[in-house]
Structures are given as C-alpha cells and as structure tokens.
Coordinates of C-alpha atoms and ligand atoms in Angstrom, one line a residue:
X1 CA 3.8 10.2 -27.8
X2 CA 2.6 9.1 -24.4
X3 CA 5.2 10.9 -22.3
X4 CA 5.9 14.3 -23.9
X5 CA 8.2 16.9 -22.3
X6 CA 8.1 20.7 -22.9
X7 CA 10.0 22.0 -25.8
X8 CA 12.7 23.7 -23.7
X9 CA 13.2 20.7 -21.3
X10 CA 16.8 20.0 -20.7
X11 CA 17.9 16.7 -21.9
X12 CA 21.6 16.3 -21.3
X13 CA 24.4 14.6 -19.4
X14 CA 26.6 15.4 -16.5
X15 CA 30.3 14.9 -15.9
X16 CA 33.0 16.4 -13.8
X17 CA 36.5 17.8 -14.2
X18 CA 38.5 15.2 -12.3
X19 CA 36.6 12.4 -14.0
X20 CA 37.2 13.6 -17.5
X21 CA 40.3 15.7 -17.4
X22 CA 42.0 14.1 -14.5
X23 CA 45.3 15.2 -13.2
X24 CA 46.7 15.8 -16.7
X25 CA 50.1 17.2 -16.2
X26 CA 49.6 19.8 -19.0
X27 CA 49.9 23.3 -17.7
X28 CA 50.4 24.4 -14.1
X29 CA 47.8 22.3 -12.4
X30 CA 48.6 21.4 -8.8
X31 CA 47.3 18.2 -7.2
X32 CA 43.9 18.0 -5.8
X33 CA 43.0 15.9 -2.7
X34 CA 42.3 13.1 -5.2
X35 CA 45.8 13.2 -6.7
X36 CA 47.2 13.2 -3.3
X37 CA 45.0 10.3 -2.0
X38 CA 46.1 8.2 -5.0
X39 CA 49.7 9.0 -4.3
X40 CA 49.6 7.9 -0.7
X41 CA 47.0 5.0 -1.0
X42 CA 46.8 3.6 -4.6
X43 CA 45.5 0.4 -3.1
X44 CA 42.2 2.1 -2.2
X45 CA 41.5 2.5 -6.0
X46 CA 40.1 -0.2 -8.1
X47 CA 42.9 -1.9 -10.2
X48 CA 45.1 0.9 -8.8
X49 CA 43.7 3.2 -11.5
X50 CA 44.0 6.8 -10.3
X51 CA 43.0 10.3 -11.6
X52 CA 45.8 10.4 -14.1
X53 CA 44.1 7.8 -16.2
X54 CA 41.1 9.8 -17.4
X55 CA 39.8 10.0 -21.0
X56 CA 41.6 13.2 -21.9
X57 CA 38.7 15.6 -22.2
X58 CA 41.2 18.5 -21.7
X59 CA 42.8 17.6 -25.0
X60 CA 39.8 15.9 -26.8
X61 CA 36.9 18.2 -25.9
X62 CA 36.2 19.2 -29.5
X63 CA 35.7 15.6 -30.6
X64 CA 33.7 14.8 -27.4
X65 CA 31.5 17.8 -27.8
X66 CA 30.9 16.9 -31.5
X67 CA 29.6 13.5 -30.3
X68 CA 27.3 15.3 -27.8
X69 CA 26.0 17.5 -30.6
X70 CA 25.3 14.4 -32.8
X71 CA 23.4 12.9 -29.9
X72 CA 21.3 16.0 -29.7
X73 CA 21.7 16.8 -26.1
X74 CA 20.8 20.5 -25.3
X75 CA 22.6 20.9 -22.0
X76 CA 25.7 19.6 -20.2
X77 CA 27.0 20.0 -16.7
X78 CA 30.6 19.7 -15.9
X79 CA 32.9 21.3 -13.3
X80 CA 35.9 23.5 -13.3
X81 CA 39.0 22.3 -11.5
X82 CA 40.1 24.9 -9.0
X83 CA 43.6 23.4 -8.8
X84 CA 43.9 23.9 -12.5
X85 CA 42.3 27.3 -12.9
X86 CA 44.1 28.7 -9.9
X87 CA 47.1 26.4 -9.2
X88 CA 48.2 28.1 -6.0
X89 CA 44.5 28.4 -4.9
X90 CA 44.5 32.2 -5.4
X91 CA 45.8 33.3 -8.7
X92 CA 44.5 32.7 -12.2
X93 CA 46.4 30.6 -14.7
X94 CA 45.7 32.5 -17.9
X95 CA 46.3 29.5 -20.1
X96 CA 43.9 27.3 -18.1
X97 CA 41.3 30.0 -18.2
X98 CA 41.6 30.4 -21.9
X99 CA 41.2 26.6 -22.4
X100 CA 38.1 26.5 -20.2
X101 CA 36.7 29.4 -22.1
X102 CA 37.2 27.6 -25.3
X103 CA 35.5 24.5 -24.0
X104 CA 32.5 26.5 -22.9
X105 CA 32.4 28.4 -26.2
X106 CA 32.6 25.1 -28.1
X107 CA 29.6 23.8 -26.1
X108 CA 27.6 26.9 -26.9
X109 CA 28.5 26.7 -30.6
X110 CA 27.1 23.2 -30.5
X111 CA 23.8 24.5 -29.1
X112 CA 24.6 22.9 -25.7
X113 CA 23.8 24.9 -22.6
X114 CA 26.8 24.8 -20.2
X115 CA 26.0 24.3 -16.6
X116 CA 29.1 24.9 -14.6
X117 CA 29.8 23.4 -11.2
X118 CA 32.5 25.1 -9.1
X119 CA 33.3 22.2 -6.8
X120 CA 32.8 18.5 -7.6
X121 CA 34.8 16.8 -4.8
X122 CA 38.2 18.0 -5.9
X123 CA 39.5 20.4 -3.4
X124 CA 43.1 21.6 -4.3
X125 CA 45.5 19.8 -2.0
X126 CA 47.0 23.1 -1.0
X127 CA 43.6 24.0 0.4
X128 CA 43.4 20.6 2.1
X129 CA 46.7 21.4 3.7
X130 CA 45.3 24.6 5.1
X131 CA 42.7 22.5 6.9
X132 CA 40.3 21.8 4.0
X133 CA 36.6 22.4 4.9
X134 CA 37.5 22.7 8.6
X135 CA 39.3 26.0 7.9
X136 CA 37.8 29.4 7.6
X137 CA 40.6 30.4 5.3
X138 CA 39.5 27.8 2.8
X139 CA 36.0 29.3 2.8
X140 CA 37.4 32.7 2.0
X141 CA 39.6 31.2 -0.7
X142 CA 36.6 29.4 -2.2
X143 CA 34.6 32.6 -2.4
X144 CA 37.4 34.2 -4.2
X145 CA 37.6 31.3 -6.6
X146 CA 33.9 31.5 -7.2
X147 CA 34.2 35.2 -7.9
X148 CA 37.0 34.6 -10.3
X149 CA 34.9 32.1 -12.2
X150 CA 31.9 34.4 -12.4
X151 CA 34.2 37.2 -13.7
X152 CA 36.0 35.0 -16.2
X153 CA 33.1 33.1 -17.6
X154 CA 30.0 35.0 -16.6
X155 CA 29.5 36.3 -20.1
X156 CA 29.1 32.7 -21.4
X157 CA 27.6 30.8 -18.5
X158 CA 24.1 31.4 -17.2
X159 CA 23.7 28.4 -14.9
X160 CA 26.1 27.9 -12.1
X161 CA 26.2 25.2 -9.4
X162 CA 28.3 25.9 -6.3
X163 CA 28.8 22.4 -5.0
X164 CA 28.0 18.9 -6.3
X165 CA 26.8 16.6 -3.5
X166 CA 28.4 18.6 -0.7
X167 CA 27.6 15.9 1.8
X168 CA 29.7 13.3 0.1
X169 CA 33.1 14.7 1.0
X170 CA 31.8 15.2 4.5
X171 CA 30.7 11.6 4.8
X172 CA 33.6 10.3 2.9
X173 CA 36.3 12.4 4.5
X174 CA 35.1 12.5 8.1
X175 CA 32.7 9.7 8.8
X176 CA 33.1 6.6 6.6
X177 CA 36.6 6.8 5.4
X178 CA 36.3 6.8 1.6
X179 CA 37.5 10.3 0.7
X180 CA 40.7 12.1 1.8
X181 CA 41.5 12.8 4.7
X182 CA 40.0 9.4 5.6
X183 CA 38.9 10.3 9.1
X184 CA 36.1 9.2 11.4
X185 CA 35.1 12.0 13.6
X186 CA 31.6 13.4 13.9
X187 CA 32.7 16.8 15.3
X188 CA 34.9 17.3 12.2
X189 CA 32.1 16.1 9.9
X190 CA 29.7 18.6 11.4
X191 CA 32.2 21.4 11.1
X192 CA 33.0 20.5 7.5
X193 CA 29.3 20.4 6.7
X194 CA 28.6 23.8 8.2
X195 CA 31.7 25.4 6.5
X196 CA 30.7 23.9 3.1
X197 CA 27.2 25.4 3.5
X198 CA 28.7 28.7 4.5
X199 CA 31.0 28.7 1.5
X200 CA 28.0 27.9 -0.7
X201 CA 25.9 30.7 0.9
X202 CA 28.7 33.3 0.5
X203 CA 29.1 32.4 -3.1
X204 CA 25.4 32.6 -3.7
X205 CA 25.1 35.9 -1.9
X206 CA 28.0 37.4 -3.8
X207 CA 26.5 36.2 -7.1
X208 CA 23.2 37.9 -6.3
X209 CA 24.6 41.1 -4.7
X210 CA 26.9 41.7 -7.7
X211 CA 24.0 41.0 -10.0
X212 CA 25.8 38.6 -12.3
X213 CA 23.5 37.5 -15.1
X214 CA 22.0 34.0 -14.8
X215 CA 21.0 31.6 -12.1
X216 CA 22.9 29.9 -9.3
X217 CA 22.0 26.7 -7.4
X218 CA 23.4 23.6 -5.7
X219 CA 23.3 19.9 -6.6
X220 CA 22.3 17.6 -3.8
X221 CA 22.2 13.9 -3.8
X222 CA 18.8 13.3 -2.3
X223 CA 18.3 9.7 -1.1
X224 CA 14.8 9.2 0.3
X225 CA 14.7 7.2 3.4
X226 CA 12.0 4.5 3.5
X227 CA 11.2 2.8 6.8
X228 CA 10.9 -1.0 6.9
X229 CA 7.4 -0.8 8.4
X230 CA 5.0 1.7 9.8
X231 CA 6.1 0.8 13.3
X232 CA 7.1 4.0 15.1
X233 CA 10.6 2.8 15.8
X234 CA 11.2 2.1 12.0
X235 CA 9.6 5.4 11.1
X236 CA 11.8 7.2 13.6
X237 CA 14.9 5.5 12.1
X238 CA 13.9 6.7 8.6
X239 CA 13.2 10.2 10.0
X240 CA 16.7 10.5 11.5
X241 CA 18.4 9.1 8.5
X242 CA 16.6 11.7 6.4
X243 CA 17.7 14.5 8.8
X244 CA 21.4 13.5 8.6
X245 CA 21.6 12.7 4.9
X246 CA 19.0 14.9 3.2
X247 CA 17.8 17.7 5.3
X248 CA 21.2 18.6 6.6
X249 CA 21.9 20.3 3.3
X250 CA 18.4 20.6 1.8
X251 CA 16.9 22.8 4.6
X252 CA 19.7 25.3 4.8
X253 CA 20.0 25.5 1.0
X254 CA 16.3 26.0 0.4
X255 CA 14.9 27.5 3.6
X256 CA 18.0 29.2 5.0
X257 CA 18.0 27.3 8.3
X258 CA 18.8 23.9 9.8
X259 CA 16.0 21.6 10.9
X260 CA 15.0 22.1 14.5
X261 CA 14.9 18.3 15.0
X262 CA 18.5 17.9 13.8
X263 CA 19.7 20.7 16.1
X264 CA 17.9 19.2 19.1
X265 CA 19.3 15.8 18.4
X266 CA 22.9 17.0 18.1
X267 CA 22.5 19.1 21.2
X268 CA 21.2 16.2 23.1
X269 CA 24.3 14.2 22.2
X270 CA 26.6 17.1 22.7
X271 CA 27.6 17.2 19.0
X272 CA 26.3 20.5 17.9
X273 CA 29.0 22.7 16.5
X274 CA 29.4 26.2 17.9
X275 CA 28.6 28.6 15.1
X276 CA 28.3 32.4 15.0
X277 CA 25.0 34.3 14.6
X278 CA 26.6 36.2 11.6
X279 CA 27.3 33.0 9.8
X280 CA 23.8 31.8 10.4
X281 CA 22.5 35.0 8.9
X282 CA 24.7 34.6 5.8
X283 CA 23.1 31.1 5.3
X284 CA 19.6 32.5 6.0
X285 CA 20.1 35.1 3.4
X286 CA 21.3 32.8 0.6
X287 CA 18.5 31.5 -1.6
X288 CA 19.3 29.4 -4.6
X289 CA 17.5 30.1 -7.9
X290 CA 17.3 26.4 -8.8
X291 CA 18.2 23.0 -7.4
X292 CA 19.9 20.0 -9.0
X293 CA 19.0 16.6 -7.7
X294 CA 21.2 13.6 -8.1
X295 CA 19.3 10.4 -7.6
X296 CA 20.5 6.8 -8.0
X297 CA 18.9 4.7 -5.3
X298 CA 16.7 4.9 -2.2
X299 CA 17.8 4.3 1.4
X300 CA 15.8 1.7 3.3
X301 CA 16.2 1.6 7.0
X302 CA 14.9 -0.1 10.2
X303 CA 15.2 0.6 13.9
X304 CA 18.5 -0.5 15.2
X305 CA 18.7 -4.2 16.0
X306 CA 21.5 -3.9 18.6
X307 CA 22.3 -1.6 21.4
X308 CA 24.6 1.3 20.9
X309 CA 27.9 1.3 22.7
X310 CA 27.8 4.8 24.1
X311 CA 31.6 4.8 24.5
X312 CA 32.1 4.4 20.7
X313 CA 32.4 7.4 18.3
X314 CA 29.1 9.1 17.7
X315 CA 27.7 8.2 14.3
X316 CA 24.5 8.8 12.3
X317 CA 24.2 5.0 12.4
X318 CA 23.5 5.1 16.1
X319 CA 19.9 5.7 15.0
X320 CA 19.1 3.2 12.3
X321 CA 20.2 0.0 10.5
X322 CA 20.2 -0.5 6.8
X323 CA 17.2 -2.7 5.8
X324 CA 17.3 -5.2 2.9
X325 CA 13.8 -5.3 1.6
X326 CA 12.8 -8.7 0.3
X327 CA 12.2 -8.6 -3.5
X328 CA 14.0 -5.4 -4.1
X329 CA 15.3 -4.9 -7.6
X330 CA 19.1 -4.6 -7.6
X331 CA 21.8 -3.3 -9.8
X332 CA 24.3 -5.8 -8.5
X333 CA 27.3 -4.2 -10.0
X334 CA 26.9 -1.2 -7.8
X335 CA 25.0 -2.8 -5.0
X336 CA 22.3 -0.2 -5.4
X337 CA 18.5 -0.8 -5.4
X338 CA 16.7 0.3 -8.6
X339 CA 13.6 2.3 -7.5
X340 CA 12.3 4.8 -10.0
X341 CA 9.4 5.8 -7.7
X342 CA 12.1 7.5 -5.5
X343 CA 12.6 10.2 -8.1
X344 CA 8.9 10.9 -8.1
X345 CA 8.8 11.0 -4.3
X346 CA 11.7 13.6 -4.3
X347 CA 10.1 15.8 -6.8
X348 CA 6.7 15.6 -5.1
X349 CA 8.3 16.4 -1.7
X350 CA 10.0 19.5 -3.3
X351 CA 6.7 20.6 -4.7
X352 CA 4.7 20.1 -1.5
X353 CA 7.2 21.1 1.1
X354 CA 9.8 23.3 -0.5
X355 CA 7.8 25.9 -2.4
X356 CA 8.0 23.9 -5.7
X357 CA 11.5 25.3 -6.5
X358 CA 12.6 25.0 -10.1
X359 CA 14.6 21.7 -10.1
X360 CA 16.4 19.5 -12.6
X361 CA 17.5 16.0 -12.3
X362 CA 21.2 16.6 -12.4
X363 CA 22.4 13.0 -12.3
X364 CA 20.7 9.7 -12.8
X365 CA 22.1 6.6 -14.4
X366 CA 23.4 3.1 -14.1
X367 CA 26.9 1.8 -13.5
X368 CA 27.4 -1.7 -14.8
X369 CA 30.5 -4.0 -14.6
X370 CA 31.9 -6.0 -17.5
X371 CA 29.8 -4.3 -20.1
X372 CA 31.8 -6.0 -22.8
X373 CA 29.7 -9.1 -22.2
X374 CA 26.8 -7.3 -23.9
X375 CA 28.8 -6.3 -27.0
X376 CA 27.0 -7.5 -30.2
X377 CA 28.4 -6.5 -33.6
X378 CA 30.8 -4.0 -32.0
X379 CA 28.1 -2.3 -29.9
X380 CA 27.2 -2.6 -26.2
X381 CA 23.6 -3.5 -26.2
X382 CA 22.7 -1.9 -22.9
X383 CA 19.0 -2.6 -22.8
X384 CA 19.1 -2.5 -19.0
X385 CA 20.3 1.2 -19.1
X386 CA 17.6 2.1 -21.6
X387 CA 15.1 0.5 -19.3
X388 CA 16.5 2.3 -16.2
X389 CA 16.4 5.7 -17.9
X390 CA 13.0 5.1 -19.3
X391 CA 11.5 4.2 -16.0
X392 CA 13.0 7.1 -14.2
X393 CA 11.9 9.5 -16.9
X394 CA 8.3 8.2 -16.7
X395 CA 8.4 8.9 -12.9
X396 CA 9.8 12.4 -13.6
X397 CA 7.0 12.9 -16.2
X398 CA 4.4 11.9 -13.7
X399 CA 5.7 14.3 -11.1
X400 CA 5.7 17.1 -13.7
X401 CA 2.1 16.2 -14.6
X402 CA 1.1 16.7 -11.0
X403 CA 2.8 20.1 -10.9
X404 CA 6.5 19.7 -10.2
X405 CA 8.7 22.5 -11.6
X406 CA 11.2 20.0 -12.9
X407 CA 12.8 21.5 -16.0
X408 CA 15.4 18.9 -17.0
X409 CA 17.0 15.5 -16.9
X410 CA 20.8 14.8 -17.1
X411 CA 22.0 11.3 -17.2
X412 CA 25.3 10.3 -15.7
X413 CA 27.2 10.1 -18.0
X414 CA 27.9 10.8 -21.6
X415 CA 31.1 8.8 -22.2
X416 CA 32.3 6.2 -19.7
X417 CA 34.5 8.0 -17.2
X418 CA 36.8 7.4 -14.3
X419 CA 35.0 7.1 -11.0
X420 CA 36.3 8.2 -7.6
X421 CA 37.5 5.0 -6.1
X422 CA 36.1 2.5 -8.6
X423 CA 38.1 3.6 -11.6
X424 CA 36.6 2.0 -14.7
X425 CA 35.0 -0.9 -12.8
X426 CA 31.4 0.3 -13.4
X427 CA 30.6 1.9 -16.7
X428 CA 27.9 4.6 -16.8
X429 CA 28.3 6.1 -20.3
X430 CA 26.0 6.3 -23.2
X431 CA 29.3 5.9 -25.1
X432 CA 31.7 3.1 -24.4
X433 CA 35.3 4.0 -23.8
X434 CA 37.8 1.4 -25.0
X435 CA 40.7 1.7 -22.5
X436 CA 43.1 0.2 -24.9
X437 CA 42.8 2.9 -27.6
X438 CA 40.5 5.4 -25.9
X439 CA 38.0 5.0 -28.8
X440 CA 34.5 6.1 -28.1
X441 CA 31.6 4.0 -29.5
X442 CA 27.9 4.7 -29.0
X443 CA 26.1 2.1 -26.9
X444 CA 22.5 1.2 -27.8
X445 CA 21.4 3.7 -25.1
X446 CA 23.1 6.6 -27.0
X447 CA 21.0 6.0 -30.0
X448 CA 17.9 5.5 -27.8
X449 CA 18.6 8.8 -26.0
X450 CA 19.1 10.6 -29.3
X451 CA 15.7 9.4 -30.5
X452 CA 14.1 10.4 -27.2
X453 CA 15.5 13.9 -27.4
X454 CA 14.4 14.2 -31.1
X455 CA 10.9 13.2 -30.2
X456 CA 10.9 15.1 -26.9
X457 CA 9.4 12.2 -25.1
X458 CA 8.7 8.5 -25.0
X459 CA 6.0 6.1 -25.9
Ligands
GAL1 C1 27.8 10.7 -7.9 C2 28.9 11.7 -8.3 C3 29.5 11.5 -9.6 C4 29.6 10.0 -10.1 C5 28.3 9.3 -9.8 C6 28.3 7.8 -10.2 O1 27.7 10.5 -6.6 O2 28.4 13.0 -8.2 O3 30.7 12.1 -9.7 O4 30.7 9.4 -9.7 O5 28.0 9.4 -8.4 O6 29.0 7.0 -9.3

C-alpha cells in the first residue's frame, strides 16, 4: 500500500439537513429561508426543483445508514435543521428531537461517528424576518439553539460544527445575489459576516465554559487564491482575494482576530463596520478545537484589467479579476477547475501559519451532469470521480507525511442529493439516486471507496 492512512483516520461523507430531508411537511417544521426563496422565486432553481423534493432521509434514514455501513464509512457529517428542531426558533419540538436522536443513535449503532453541524445555510425564515444575520436578536436565538442541541444530543455527539461555510450565505445573500435575501450591499455583507462570527464564537465559548464533552469547530470553504504571475499587481490581487474570501473567517476563527490588512483596507474605503470592544473580546476568546475544510477548486486571479467606477457599489471585485489559466483542467459540469495541489497547499498553510490545528477535509467531491450517460449494466461507471478523489487523497497524504494534523476526509456526498440552486443538475453521490423511483444504486466510486476504506489507503 503506497498511500496508507492511520487506523483511526476518518473516511466518511458529508451531507446537510436541507439537502437530504428538505422541507418535508411532516411534523411542525416551519419554512427556512430556502423554502421561502423557492416560494417567491422558483425560477431561480434548476428545473424549478425546490427543497421539497429531497430524497426523504427524514423517513428513510435507517435504509440510508445501512448503505453507509455496508460501504464501511466510519464518520458522517450532517446538520440539524433549526426550523425543524425549534419551529418557532425558540422552543423544542419533542417529536423532531426524538427523531434526530434516533438518527444519531442509528449512526452510532452502525459504527459511524456522527459529526453534527448546527447551521448549514438554512436559517429559519422566522429568524430571517427578524433581520437574519444583520440582527443581534438572531445571534441570541442561535446561541440558545446551540445550547439546546448540546443539551439534547451532547450525550451522543462528540464532534460539533457551528457553521458550514459561513461566508457563503454572506456572499450569496448580500454580495452576489444567489441566496435569500438576494441583496448587493457590502455594508450588510460585512455586518452579516461579523454577526455570524460572533454567533459562532458565543456558541464555542458556551460549549467550553459549560464543559460539554467532546470537540467543537467550524467548517470553512477555503479556496486558495493563485495569482496569474509573480508581477506585484497580480500578487496583490491574489492577496486581497484571499483576505476577503479566506482570511475573513479563518483568522478570527483560529487566531481570534481579524487580519490587520483587511481592517486597513476596509477603513480606507470607509466600509469597516462599527463593532464593540466586548464583541471583539468574545471572538478573541473563542478557540476552536478542530477545523473542517471544504475544498472543491482554486481561485485564480489577476490584477484588474479595467478601472473601477468609484460611484458603483463597493465590492471585493474592485481589487481583482478572475483569471482563466491556459491549460487548466476543468470539471465542465460545474465550471470548476480541478486542482488537487490546492488541498495540499491549504493543509500546508494551516501547518505552517496556523499552529497546525487538527483539521479534517470536511467536503471534497465532484458534481457531474447527465451521469446516466455513464451507466453500464445498470451502474454509473464514474471513473472521473474515482480519479478526482484519488488525486485529492494523494495530496492529503503528502501533506500528512510532511506533518499536517489532518485526521480525516469526507467526500461530498454519499447519495446524490438536492443542491441549493442546482437541484439535481450535478450529481455528487457515491450512490446514484433515481428520481423516478428514489432507488439508490452504488456507482463504481462507492465500491472503490469501500475498498479504499477497507485497505486504509491506496496504491
Ligand atoms: C458546498 C456546500 C454543500 C454542497 C457542495 C456541493 O459549498 O457546503 O452544501 O452543496 O457545496 O455543491
């Protein structure tokens, strides 16, 4: 075995509540911002497929967990739906709590370590109506929700994640118009980012102060920024992109403070939110026990090619343009470059510059359109996905060999699931979901992944 991993290395998969359970009218669940977004703008969703059309994990979890067990995965990250667990945002729905408990127990009985995310994009719409991440009330409510989860499930769960990719709802909701409330306003984006960080920090501090058993962390989508050339203007463009899209959450989450350069830049453009010293202290105090990294693709940038219109709304894009590197290898379904070296670069950066914090790859995978074209004898022969995972795992292995504290790899995702705006356009699963009858069939990658786990490594 050329690339062996340690015996307790996490090999698993990641999913989220909205993408597997969906709205699912059962019980008292109230709408999330996604249910609302679909109601008012179904045309934004691929084939007008909304969060009601998920694969029914809420009902079928036993069968799905049995498939995970057969595949041999030893860990699984999913999220709880706040709007389901606490339909009015504040009070527990006992039946929903009992069902979540059963799901977690079922995972444990299958020998699968549950890693539970509190917030994976799906803010309850009632909280959105209170101002969402712009509102201090919502931060308080989130902390209460976090506490309820720790109390309810703390005896079963020893790995908690506060937020999945907290920057995505900020970018989507307040800069680039792809998440509700579909705004473009940097001041709101900065406020939402700060409030999310504060909500995270308060949940982490509460977890540690109350001495709940286990570990708590955050999952960040780290997208390394590579400059077009070594020219100082290109290098600066990459540096600023990195400040906005990686360091804005990475530095406060790991070092307890915001990067000086980002503060100076926002001050210069009069975009720095006014925040209290107390809140900064709360963030400074919160240290995560572990970090999850979602990595799909790199970001390549160059110095801006055109002048900025200073009267236009302030945007991170004032400082860089995207760069299409000649010869880059693409996953054309998703429009994403395939660059396994990126995962190595992230792990190495965390080792050298962030105290080598314990980290796991919490999402990595490949979304491909029209996978039915690869069906042979009833099975999707997804050699491209096997190749993708293999190459990324080799890069992870190399980083570990050089000293990274990476302790796991989760692929997105176990069974094809519903994606935020893309519905079922791109399939990510190790299992294929037939939308006609909801049947699950292993793709070639599921068998390959099972063998990899059994051998604890690759040749
Ligand atoms: C991530 C997100 C997941 C999933 C994945 C693949 O950004 O955390 O929920 O949608 O992308 O598109």
